[in-house]
JSON list of N, CA and C in Angstrom, two decimals:
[
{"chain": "A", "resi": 1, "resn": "UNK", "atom": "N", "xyz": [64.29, 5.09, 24.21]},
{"chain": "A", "resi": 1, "resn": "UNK", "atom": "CA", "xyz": [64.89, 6.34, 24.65]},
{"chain": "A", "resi": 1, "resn": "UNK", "atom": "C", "xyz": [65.44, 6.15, 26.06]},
{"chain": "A", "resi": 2, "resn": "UNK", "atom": "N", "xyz": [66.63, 6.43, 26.55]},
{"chain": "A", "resi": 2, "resn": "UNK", "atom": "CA", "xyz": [67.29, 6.50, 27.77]},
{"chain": "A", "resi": 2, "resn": "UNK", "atom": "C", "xyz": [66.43, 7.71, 28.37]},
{"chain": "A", "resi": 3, "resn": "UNK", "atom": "N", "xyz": [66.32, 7.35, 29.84]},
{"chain": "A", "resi": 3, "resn": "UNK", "atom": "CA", "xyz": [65.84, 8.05, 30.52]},
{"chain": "A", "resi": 3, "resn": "UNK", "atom": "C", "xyz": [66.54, 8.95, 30.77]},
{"chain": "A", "resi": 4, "resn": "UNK", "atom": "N", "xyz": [67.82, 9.11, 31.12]},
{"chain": "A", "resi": 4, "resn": "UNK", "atom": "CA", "xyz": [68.96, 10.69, 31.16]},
{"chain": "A", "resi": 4, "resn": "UNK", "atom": "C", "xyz": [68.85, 11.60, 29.78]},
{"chain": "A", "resi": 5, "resn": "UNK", "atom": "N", "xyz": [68.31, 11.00, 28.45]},
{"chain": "A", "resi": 5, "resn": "UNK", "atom": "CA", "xyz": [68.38, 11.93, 27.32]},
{"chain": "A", "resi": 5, "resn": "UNK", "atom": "C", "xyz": [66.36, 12.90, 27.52]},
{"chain": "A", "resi": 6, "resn": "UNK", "atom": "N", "xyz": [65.80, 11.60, 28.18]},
{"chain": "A", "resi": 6, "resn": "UNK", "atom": "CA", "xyz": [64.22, 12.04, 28.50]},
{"chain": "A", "resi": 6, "resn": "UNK", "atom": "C", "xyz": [64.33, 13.34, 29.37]},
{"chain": "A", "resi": 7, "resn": "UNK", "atom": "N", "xyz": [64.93, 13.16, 30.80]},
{"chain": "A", "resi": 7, "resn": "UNK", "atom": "CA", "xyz": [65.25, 14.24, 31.74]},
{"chain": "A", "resi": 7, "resn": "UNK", "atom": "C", "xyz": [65.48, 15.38, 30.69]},
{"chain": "A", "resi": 8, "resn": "UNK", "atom": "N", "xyz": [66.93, 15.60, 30.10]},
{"chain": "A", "resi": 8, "resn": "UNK", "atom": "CA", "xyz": [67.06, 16.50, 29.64]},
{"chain": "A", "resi": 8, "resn": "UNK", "atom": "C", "xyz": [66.28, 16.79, 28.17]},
{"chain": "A", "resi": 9, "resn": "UNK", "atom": "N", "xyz": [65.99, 16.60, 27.47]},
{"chain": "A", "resi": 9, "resn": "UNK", "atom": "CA", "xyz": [64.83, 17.03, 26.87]},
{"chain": "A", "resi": 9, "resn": "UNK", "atom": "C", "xyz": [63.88, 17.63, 27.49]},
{"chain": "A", "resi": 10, "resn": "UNK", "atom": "N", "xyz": [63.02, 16.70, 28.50]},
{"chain": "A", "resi": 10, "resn": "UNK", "atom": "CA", "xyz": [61.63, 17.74, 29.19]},
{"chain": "A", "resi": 10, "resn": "UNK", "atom": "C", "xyz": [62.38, 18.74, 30.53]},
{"chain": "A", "resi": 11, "resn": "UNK", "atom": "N", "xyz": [63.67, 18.78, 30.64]},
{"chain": "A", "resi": 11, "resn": "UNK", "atom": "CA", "xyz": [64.06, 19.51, 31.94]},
{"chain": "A", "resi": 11, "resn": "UNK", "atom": "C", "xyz": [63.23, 20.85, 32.38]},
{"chain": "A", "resi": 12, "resn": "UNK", "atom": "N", "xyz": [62.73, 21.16, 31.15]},
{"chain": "A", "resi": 12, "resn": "UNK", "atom": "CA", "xyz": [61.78, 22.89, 31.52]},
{"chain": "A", "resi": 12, "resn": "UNK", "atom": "C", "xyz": [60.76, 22.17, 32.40]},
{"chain": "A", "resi": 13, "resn": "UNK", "atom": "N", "xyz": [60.22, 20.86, 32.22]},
{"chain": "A", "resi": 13, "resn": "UNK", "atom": "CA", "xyz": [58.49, 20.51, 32.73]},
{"chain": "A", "resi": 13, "resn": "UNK", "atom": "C", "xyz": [58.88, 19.73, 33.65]},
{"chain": "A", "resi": 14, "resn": "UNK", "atom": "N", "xyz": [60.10, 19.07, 34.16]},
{"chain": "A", "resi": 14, "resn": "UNK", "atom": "CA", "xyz": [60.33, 17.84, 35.21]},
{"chain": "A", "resi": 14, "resn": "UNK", "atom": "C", "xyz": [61.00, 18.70, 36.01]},
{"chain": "A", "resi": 15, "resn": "UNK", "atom": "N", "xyz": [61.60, 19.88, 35.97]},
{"chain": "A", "resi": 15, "resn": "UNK", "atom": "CA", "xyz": [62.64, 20.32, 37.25]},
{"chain": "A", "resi": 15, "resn": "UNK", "atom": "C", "xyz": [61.55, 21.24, 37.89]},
{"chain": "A", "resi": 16, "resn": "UNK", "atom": "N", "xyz": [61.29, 21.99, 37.57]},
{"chain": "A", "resi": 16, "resn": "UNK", "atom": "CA", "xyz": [60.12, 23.11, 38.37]},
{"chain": "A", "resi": 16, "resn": "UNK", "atom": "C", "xyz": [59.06, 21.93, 39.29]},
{"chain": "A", "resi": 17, "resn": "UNK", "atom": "N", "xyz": [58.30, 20.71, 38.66]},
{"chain": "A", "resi": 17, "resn": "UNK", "atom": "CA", "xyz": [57.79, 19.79, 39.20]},
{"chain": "A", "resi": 17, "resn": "UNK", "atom": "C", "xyz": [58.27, 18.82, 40.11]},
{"chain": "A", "resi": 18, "resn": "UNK", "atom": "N", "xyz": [60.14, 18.62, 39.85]},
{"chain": "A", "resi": 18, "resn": "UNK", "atom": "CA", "xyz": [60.53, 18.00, 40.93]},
{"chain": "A", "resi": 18, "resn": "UNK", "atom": "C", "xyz": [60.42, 18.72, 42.47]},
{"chain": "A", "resi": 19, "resn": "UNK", "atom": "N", "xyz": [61.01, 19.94, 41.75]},
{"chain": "A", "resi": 19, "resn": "UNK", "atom": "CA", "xyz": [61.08, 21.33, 42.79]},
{"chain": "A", "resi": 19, "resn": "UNK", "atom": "C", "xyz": [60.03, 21.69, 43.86]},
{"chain": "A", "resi": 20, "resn": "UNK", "atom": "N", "xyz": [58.24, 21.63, 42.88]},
{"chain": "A", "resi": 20, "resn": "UNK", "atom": "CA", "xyz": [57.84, 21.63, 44.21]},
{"chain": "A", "resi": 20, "resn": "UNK", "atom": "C", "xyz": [57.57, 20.58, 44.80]},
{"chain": "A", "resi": 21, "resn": "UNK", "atom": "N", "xyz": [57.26, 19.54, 44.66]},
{"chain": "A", "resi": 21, "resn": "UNK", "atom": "CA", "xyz": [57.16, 17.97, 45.10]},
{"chain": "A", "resi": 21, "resn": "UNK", "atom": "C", "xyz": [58.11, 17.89, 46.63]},
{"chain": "A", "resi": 22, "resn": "UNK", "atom": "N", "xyz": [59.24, 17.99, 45.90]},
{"chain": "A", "resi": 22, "resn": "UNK", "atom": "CA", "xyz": [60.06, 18.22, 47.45]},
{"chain": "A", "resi": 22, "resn": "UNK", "atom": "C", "xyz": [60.11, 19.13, 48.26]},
{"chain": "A", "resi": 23, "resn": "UNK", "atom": "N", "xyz": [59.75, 20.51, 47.76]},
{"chain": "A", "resi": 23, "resn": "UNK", "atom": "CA", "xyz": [59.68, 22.06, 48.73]},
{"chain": "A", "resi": 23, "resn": "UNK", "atom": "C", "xyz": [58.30, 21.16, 49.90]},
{"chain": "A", "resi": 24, "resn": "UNK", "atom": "N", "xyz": [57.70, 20.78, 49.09]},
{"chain": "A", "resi": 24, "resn": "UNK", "atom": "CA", "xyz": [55.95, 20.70, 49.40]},
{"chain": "A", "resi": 24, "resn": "UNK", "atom": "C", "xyz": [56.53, 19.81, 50.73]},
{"chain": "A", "resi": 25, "resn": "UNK", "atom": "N", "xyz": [56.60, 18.63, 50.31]},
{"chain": "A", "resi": 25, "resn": "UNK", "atom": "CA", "xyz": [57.64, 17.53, 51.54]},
{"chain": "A", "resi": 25, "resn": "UNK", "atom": "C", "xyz": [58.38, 17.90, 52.48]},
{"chain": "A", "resi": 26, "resn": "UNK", "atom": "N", "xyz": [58.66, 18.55, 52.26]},
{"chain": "A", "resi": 26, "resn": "UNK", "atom": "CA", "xyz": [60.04, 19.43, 53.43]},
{"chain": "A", "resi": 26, "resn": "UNK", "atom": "C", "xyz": [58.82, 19.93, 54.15]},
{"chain": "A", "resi": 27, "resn": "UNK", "atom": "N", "xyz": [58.36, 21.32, 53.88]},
{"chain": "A", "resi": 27, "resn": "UNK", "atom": "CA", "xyz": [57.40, 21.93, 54.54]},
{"chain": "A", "resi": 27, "resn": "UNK", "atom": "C", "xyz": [56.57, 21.41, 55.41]},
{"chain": "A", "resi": 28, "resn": "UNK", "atom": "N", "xyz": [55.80, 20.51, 54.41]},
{"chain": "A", "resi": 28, "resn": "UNK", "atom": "CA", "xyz": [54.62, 19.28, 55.44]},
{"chain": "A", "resi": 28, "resn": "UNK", "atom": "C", "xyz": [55.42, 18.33, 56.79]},
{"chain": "A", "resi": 29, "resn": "UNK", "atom": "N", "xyz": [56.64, 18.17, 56.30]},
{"chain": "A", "resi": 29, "resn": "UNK", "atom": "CA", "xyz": [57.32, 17.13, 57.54]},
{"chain": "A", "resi": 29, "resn": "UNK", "atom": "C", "xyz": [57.61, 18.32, 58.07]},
{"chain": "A", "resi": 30, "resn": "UNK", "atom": "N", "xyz": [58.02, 19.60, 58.26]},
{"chain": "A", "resi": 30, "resn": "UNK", "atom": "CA", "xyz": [58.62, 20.44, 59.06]},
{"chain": "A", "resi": 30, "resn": "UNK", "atom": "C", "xyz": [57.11, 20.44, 59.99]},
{"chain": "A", "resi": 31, "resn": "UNK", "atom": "N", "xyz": [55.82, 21.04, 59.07]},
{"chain": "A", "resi": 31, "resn": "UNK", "atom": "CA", "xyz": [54.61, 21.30, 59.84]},
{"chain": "A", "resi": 31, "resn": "UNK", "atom": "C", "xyz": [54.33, 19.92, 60.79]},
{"chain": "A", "resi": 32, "resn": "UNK", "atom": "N", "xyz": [54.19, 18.92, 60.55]},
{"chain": "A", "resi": 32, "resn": "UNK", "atom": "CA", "xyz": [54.14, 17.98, 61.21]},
{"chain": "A", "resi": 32, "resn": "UNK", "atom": "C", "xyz": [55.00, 17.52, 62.41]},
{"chain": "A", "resi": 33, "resn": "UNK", "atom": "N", "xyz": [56.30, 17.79, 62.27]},
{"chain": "A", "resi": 33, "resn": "UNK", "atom": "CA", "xyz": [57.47, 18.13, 63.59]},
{"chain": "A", "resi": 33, "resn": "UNK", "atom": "C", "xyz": [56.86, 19.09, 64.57]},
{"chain": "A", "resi": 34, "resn": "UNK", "atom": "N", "xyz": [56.39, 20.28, 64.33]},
{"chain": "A", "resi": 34, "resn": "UNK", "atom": "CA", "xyz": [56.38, 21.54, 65.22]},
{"chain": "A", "resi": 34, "resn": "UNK", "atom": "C", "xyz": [54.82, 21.26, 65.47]},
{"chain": "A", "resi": 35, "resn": "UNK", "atom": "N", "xyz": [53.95, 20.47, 65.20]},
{"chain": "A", "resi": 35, "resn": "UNK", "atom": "CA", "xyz": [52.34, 20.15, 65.47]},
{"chain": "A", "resi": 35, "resn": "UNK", "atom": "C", "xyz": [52.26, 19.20, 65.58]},
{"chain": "A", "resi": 36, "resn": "UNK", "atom": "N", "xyz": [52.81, 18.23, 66.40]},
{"chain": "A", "resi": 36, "resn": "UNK", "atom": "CA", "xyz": [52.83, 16.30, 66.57]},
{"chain": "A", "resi": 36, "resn": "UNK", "atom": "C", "xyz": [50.84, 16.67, 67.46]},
{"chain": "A", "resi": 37, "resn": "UNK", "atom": "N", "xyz": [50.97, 17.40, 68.27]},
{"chain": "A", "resi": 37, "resn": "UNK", "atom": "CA", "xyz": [49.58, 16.95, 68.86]},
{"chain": "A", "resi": 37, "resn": "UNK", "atom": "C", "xyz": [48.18, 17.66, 67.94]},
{"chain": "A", "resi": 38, "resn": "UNK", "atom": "N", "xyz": [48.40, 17.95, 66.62]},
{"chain": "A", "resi": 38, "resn": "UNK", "atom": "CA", "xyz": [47.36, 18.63, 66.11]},
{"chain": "A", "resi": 38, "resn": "UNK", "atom": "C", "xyz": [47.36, 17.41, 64.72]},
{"chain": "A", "resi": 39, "resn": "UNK", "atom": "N", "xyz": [47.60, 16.24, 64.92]},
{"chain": "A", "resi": 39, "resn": "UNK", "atom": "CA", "xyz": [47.98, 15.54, 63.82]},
{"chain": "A", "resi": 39, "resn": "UNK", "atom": "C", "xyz": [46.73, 14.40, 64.22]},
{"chain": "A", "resi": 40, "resn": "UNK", "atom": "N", "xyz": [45.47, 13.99, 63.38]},
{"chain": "A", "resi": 40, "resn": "UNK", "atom": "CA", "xyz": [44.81, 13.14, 63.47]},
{"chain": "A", "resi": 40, "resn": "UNK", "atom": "C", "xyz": [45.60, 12.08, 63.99]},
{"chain": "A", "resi": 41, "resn": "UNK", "atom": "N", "xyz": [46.65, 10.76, 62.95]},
{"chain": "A", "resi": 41, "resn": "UNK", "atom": "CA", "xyz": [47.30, 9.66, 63.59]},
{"chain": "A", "resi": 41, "resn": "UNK", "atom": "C", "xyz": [48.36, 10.18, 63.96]},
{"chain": "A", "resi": 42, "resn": "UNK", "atom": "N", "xyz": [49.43, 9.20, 64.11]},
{"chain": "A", "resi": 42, "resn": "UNK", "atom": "CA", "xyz": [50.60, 9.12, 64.58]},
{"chain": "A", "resi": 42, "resn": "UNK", "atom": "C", "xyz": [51.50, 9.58, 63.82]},
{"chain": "A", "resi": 43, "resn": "UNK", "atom": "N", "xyz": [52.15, 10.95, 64.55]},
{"chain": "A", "resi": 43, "resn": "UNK", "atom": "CA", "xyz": [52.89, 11.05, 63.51]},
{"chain": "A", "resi": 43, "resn": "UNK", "atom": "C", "xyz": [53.94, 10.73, 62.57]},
{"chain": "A", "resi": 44, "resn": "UNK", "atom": "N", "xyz": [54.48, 9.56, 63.01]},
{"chain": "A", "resi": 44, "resn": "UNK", "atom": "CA", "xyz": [55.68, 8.89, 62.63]},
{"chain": "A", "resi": 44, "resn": "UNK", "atom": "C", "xyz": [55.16, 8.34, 61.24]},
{"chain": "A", "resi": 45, "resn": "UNK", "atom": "N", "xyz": [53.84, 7.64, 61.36]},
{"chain": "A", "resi": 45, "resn": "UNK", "atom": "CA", "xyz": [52.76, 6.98, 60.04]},
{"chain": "A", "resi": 45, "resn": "UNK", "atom": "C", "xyz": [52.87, 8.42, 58.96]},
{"chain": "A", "resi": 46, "resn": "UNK", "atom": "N", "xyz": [52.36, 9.65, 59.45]},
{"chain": "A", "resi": 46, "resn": "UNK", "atom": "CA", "xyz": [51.84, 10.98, 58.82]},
{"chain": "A", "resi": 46, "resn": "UNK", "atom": "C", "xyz": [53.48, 11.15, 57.89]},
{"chain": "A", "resi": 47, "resn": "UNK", "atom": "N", "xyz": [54.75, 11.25, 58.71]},
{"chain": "A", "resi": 47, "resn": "UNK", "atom": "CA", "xyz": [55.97, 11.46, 58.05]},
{"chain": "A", "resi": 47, "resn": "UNK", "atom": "C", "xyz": [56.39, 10.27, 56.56]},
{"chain": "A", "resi": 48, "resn": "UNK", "atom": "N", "xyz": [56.04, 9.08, 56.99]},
{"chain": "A", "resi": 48, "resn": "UNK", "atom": "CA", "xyz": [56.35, 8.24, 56.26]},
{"chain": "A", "resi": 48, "resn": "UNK", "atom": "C", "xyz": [55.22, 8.48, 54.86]},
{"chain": "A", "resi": 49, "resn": "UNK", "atom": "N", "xyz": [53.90, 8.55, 55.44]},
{"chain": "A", "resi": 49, "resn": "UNK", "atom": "CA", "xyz": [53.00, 9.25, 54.54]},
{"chain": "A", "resi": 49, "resn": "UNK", "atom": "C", "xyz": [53.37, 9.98, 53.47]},
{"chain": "A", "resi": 50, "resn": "UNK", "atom": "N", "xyz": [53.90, 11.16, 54.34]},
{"chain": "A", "resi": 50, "resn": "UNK", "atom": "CA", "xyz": [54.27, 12.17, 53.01]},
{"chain": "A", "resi": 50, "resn": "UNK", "atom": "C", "xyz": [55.48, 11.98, 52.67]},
{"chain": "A", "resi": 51, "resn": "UNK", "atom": "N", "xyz": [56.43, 11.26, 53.11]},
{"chain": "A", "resi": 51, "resn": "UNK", "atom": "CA", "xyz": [57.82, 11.04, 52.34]},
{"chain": "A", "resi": 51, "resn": "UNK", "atom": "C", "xyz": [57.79, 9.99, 50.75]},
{"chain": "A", "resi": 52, "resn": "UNK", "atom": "N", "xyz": [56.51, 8.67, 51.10]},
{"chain": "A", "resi": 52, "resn": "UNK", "atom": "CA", "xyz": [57.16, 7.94, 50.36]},
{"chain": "A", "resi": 52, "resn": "UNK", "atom": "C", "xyz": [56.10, 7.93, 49.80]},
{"chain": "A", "resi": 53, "resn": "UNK", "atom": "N", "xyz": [54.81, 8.15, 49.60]},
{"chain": "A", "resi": 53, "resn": "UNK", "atom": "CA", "xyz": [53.81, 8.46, 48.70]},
{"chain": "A", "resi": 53, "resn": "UNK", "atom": "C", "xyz": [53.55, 9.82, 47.78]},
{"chain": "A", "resi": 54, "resn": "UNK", "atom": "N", "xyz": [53.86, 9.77, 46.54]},
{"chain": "A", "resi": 54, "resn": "UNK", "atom": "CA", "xyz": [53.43, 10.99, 45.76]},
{"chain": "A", "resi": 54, "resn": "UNK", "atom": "C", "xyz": [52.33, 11.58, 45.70]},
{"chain": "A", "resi": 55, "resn": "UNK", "atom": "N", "xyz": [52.67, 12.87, 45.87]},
{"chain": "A", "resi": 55, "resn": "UNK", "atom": "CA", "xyz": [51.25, 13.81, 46.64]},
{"chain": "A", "resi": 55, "resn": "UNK", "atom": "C", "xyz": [51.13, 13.76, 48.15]},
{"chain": "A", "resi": 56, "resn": "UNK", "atom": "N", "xyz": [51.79, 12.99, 48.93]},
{"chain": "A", "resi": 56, "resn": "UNK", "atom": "CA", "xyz": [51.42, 12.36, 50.19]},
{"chain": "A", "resi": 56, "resn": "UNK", "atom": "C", "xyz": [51.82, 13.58, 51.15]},
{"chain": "A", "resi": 57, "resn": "UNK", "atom": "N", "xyz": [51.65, 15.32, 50.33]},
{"chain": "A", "resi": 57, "resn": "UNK", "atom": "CA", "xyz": [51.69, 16.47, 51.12]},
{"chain": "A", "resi": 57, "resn": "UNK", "atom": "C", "xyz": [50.13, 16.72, 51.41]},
{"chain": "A", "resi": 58, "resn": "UNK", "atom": "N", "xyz": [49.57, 16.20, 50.44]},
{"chain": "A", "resi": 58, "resn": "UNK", "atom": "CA", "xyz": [48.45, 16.44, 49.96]},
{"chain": "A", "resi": 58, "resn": "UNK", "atom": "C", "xyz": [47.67, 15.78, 50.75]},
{"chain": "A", "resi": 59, "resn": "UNK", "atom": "N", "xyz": [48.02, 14.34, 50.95]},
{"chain": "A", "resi": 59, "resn": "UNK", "atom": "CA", "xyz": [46.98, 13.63, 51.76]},
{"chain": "A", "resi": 59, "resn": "UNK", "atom": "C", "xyz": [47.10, 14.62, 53.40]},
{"chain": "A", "resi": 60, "resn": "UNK", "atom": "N", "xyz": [48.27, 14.93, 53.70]},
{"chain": "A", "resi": 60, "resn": "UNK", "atom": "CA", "xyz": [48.33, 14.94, 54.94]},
{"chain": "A", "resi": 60, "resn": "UNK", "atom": "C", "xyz": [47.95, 16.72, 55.01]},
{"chain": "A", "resi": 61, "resn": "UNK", "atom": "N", "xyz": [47.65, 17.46, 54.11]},
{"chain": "A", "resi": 61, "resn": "UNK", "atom": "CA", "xyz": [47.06, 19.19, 54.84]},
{"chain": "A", "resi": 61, "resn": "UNK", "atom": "C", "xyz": [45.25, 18.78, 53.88]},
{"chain": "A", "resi": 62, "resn": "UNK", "atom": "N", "xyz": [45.19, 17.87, 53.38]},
{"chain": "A", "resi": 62, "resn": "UNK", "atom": "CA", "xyz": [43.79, 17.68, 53.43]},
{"chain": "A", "resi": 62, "resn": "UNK", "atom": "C", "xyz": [42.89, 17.10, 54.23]},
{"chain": "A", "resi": 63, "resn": "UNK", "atom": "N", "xyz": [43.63, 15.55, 55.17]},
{"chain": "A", "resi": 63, "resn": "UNK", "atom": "CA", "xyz": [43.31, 15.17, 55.96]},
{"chain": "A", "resi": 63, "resn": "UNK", "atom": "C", "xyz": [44.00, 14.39, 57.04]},
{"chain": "A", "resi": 64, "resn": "UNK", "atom": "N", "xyz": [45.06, 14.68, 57.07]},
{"chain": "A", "resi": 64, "resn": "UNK", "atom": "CA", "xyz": [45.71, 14.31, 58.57]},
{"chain": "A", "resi": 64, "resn": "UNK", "atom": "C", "xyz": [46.12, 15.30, 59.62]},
{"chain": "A", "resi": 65, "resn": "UNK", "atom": "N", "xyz": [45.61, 16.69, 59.26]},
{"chain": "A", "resi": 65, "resn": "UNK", "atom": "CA", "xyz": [45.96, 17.95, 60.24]},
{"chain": "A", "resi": 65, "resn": "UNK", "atom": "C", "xyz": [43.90, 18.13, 60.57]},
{"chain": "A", "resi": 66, "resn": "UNK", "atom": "N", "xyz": [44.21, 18.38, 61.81]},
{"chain": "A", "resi": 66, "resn": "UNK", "atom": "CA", "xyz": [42.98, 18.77, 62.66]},
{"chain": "A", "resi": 66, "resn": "UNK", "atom": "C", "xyz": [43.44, 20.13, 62.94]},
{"chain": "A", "resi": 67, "resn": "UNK", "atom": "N", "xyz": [42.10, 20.59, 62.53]},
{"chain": "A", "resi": 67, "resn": "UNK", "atom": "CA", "xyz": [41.77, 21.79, 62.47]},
{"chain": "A", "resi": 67, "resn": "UNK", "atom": "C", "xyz": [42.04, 22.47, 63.82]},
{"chain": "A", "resi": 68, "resn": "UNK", "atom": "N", "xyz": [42.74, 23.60, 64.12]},
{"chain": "A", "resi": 68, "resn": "UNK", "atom": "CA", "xyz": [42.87, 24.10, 65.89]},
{"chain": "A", "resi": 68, "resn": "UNK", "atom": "C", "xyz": [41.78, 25.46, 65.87]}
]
C-alpha cells in the first residue's frame, strides 16, 4: 500500500493527531522562549528536545520545567 493512499484512507485518525502533535510543539517552544530561566537544562537542548523527539512536549512540561 502507498503511503499517500494510507494518509488518505485514515485522514479522520492521522490529521486531528498530526494537529495536536504540532499545536503541542509550538506551545512548549513558545513556553520555553518566554521561561529560559525556569527551565531545568539548557534551553537550546529543551527546544531541540521537543522539536525532534515525538512526545518531546511531554518530556519537557513533565520534566524539564521547574516548578516557580
Amino acid at each position: 500500500m502507498d503511503i499517500i493512499e494510507y494518509l488518505i484512507e485514515n485522514a479522520a485518525i492521522v490529521l486531528p493527531i498530526l494537529v495536536l502533535e504540532i499545536s503541542m510543539k509550538i506551545i512548549a517552544i513558545i513556553d520555553i522562549l518566554k521561561n529560559k530561566d525556569l527551565i531545568r537544562w539548557n534551553y537550546k537542548i529543551m527546544i531541540a528536545i521537543v522539536t525532534f523527539v515525538t512526545l518531546g512536549w511531554g518530556f519537557y512540561y513533565l520534566f524539564g520545567k521547574v516548578e516557580s
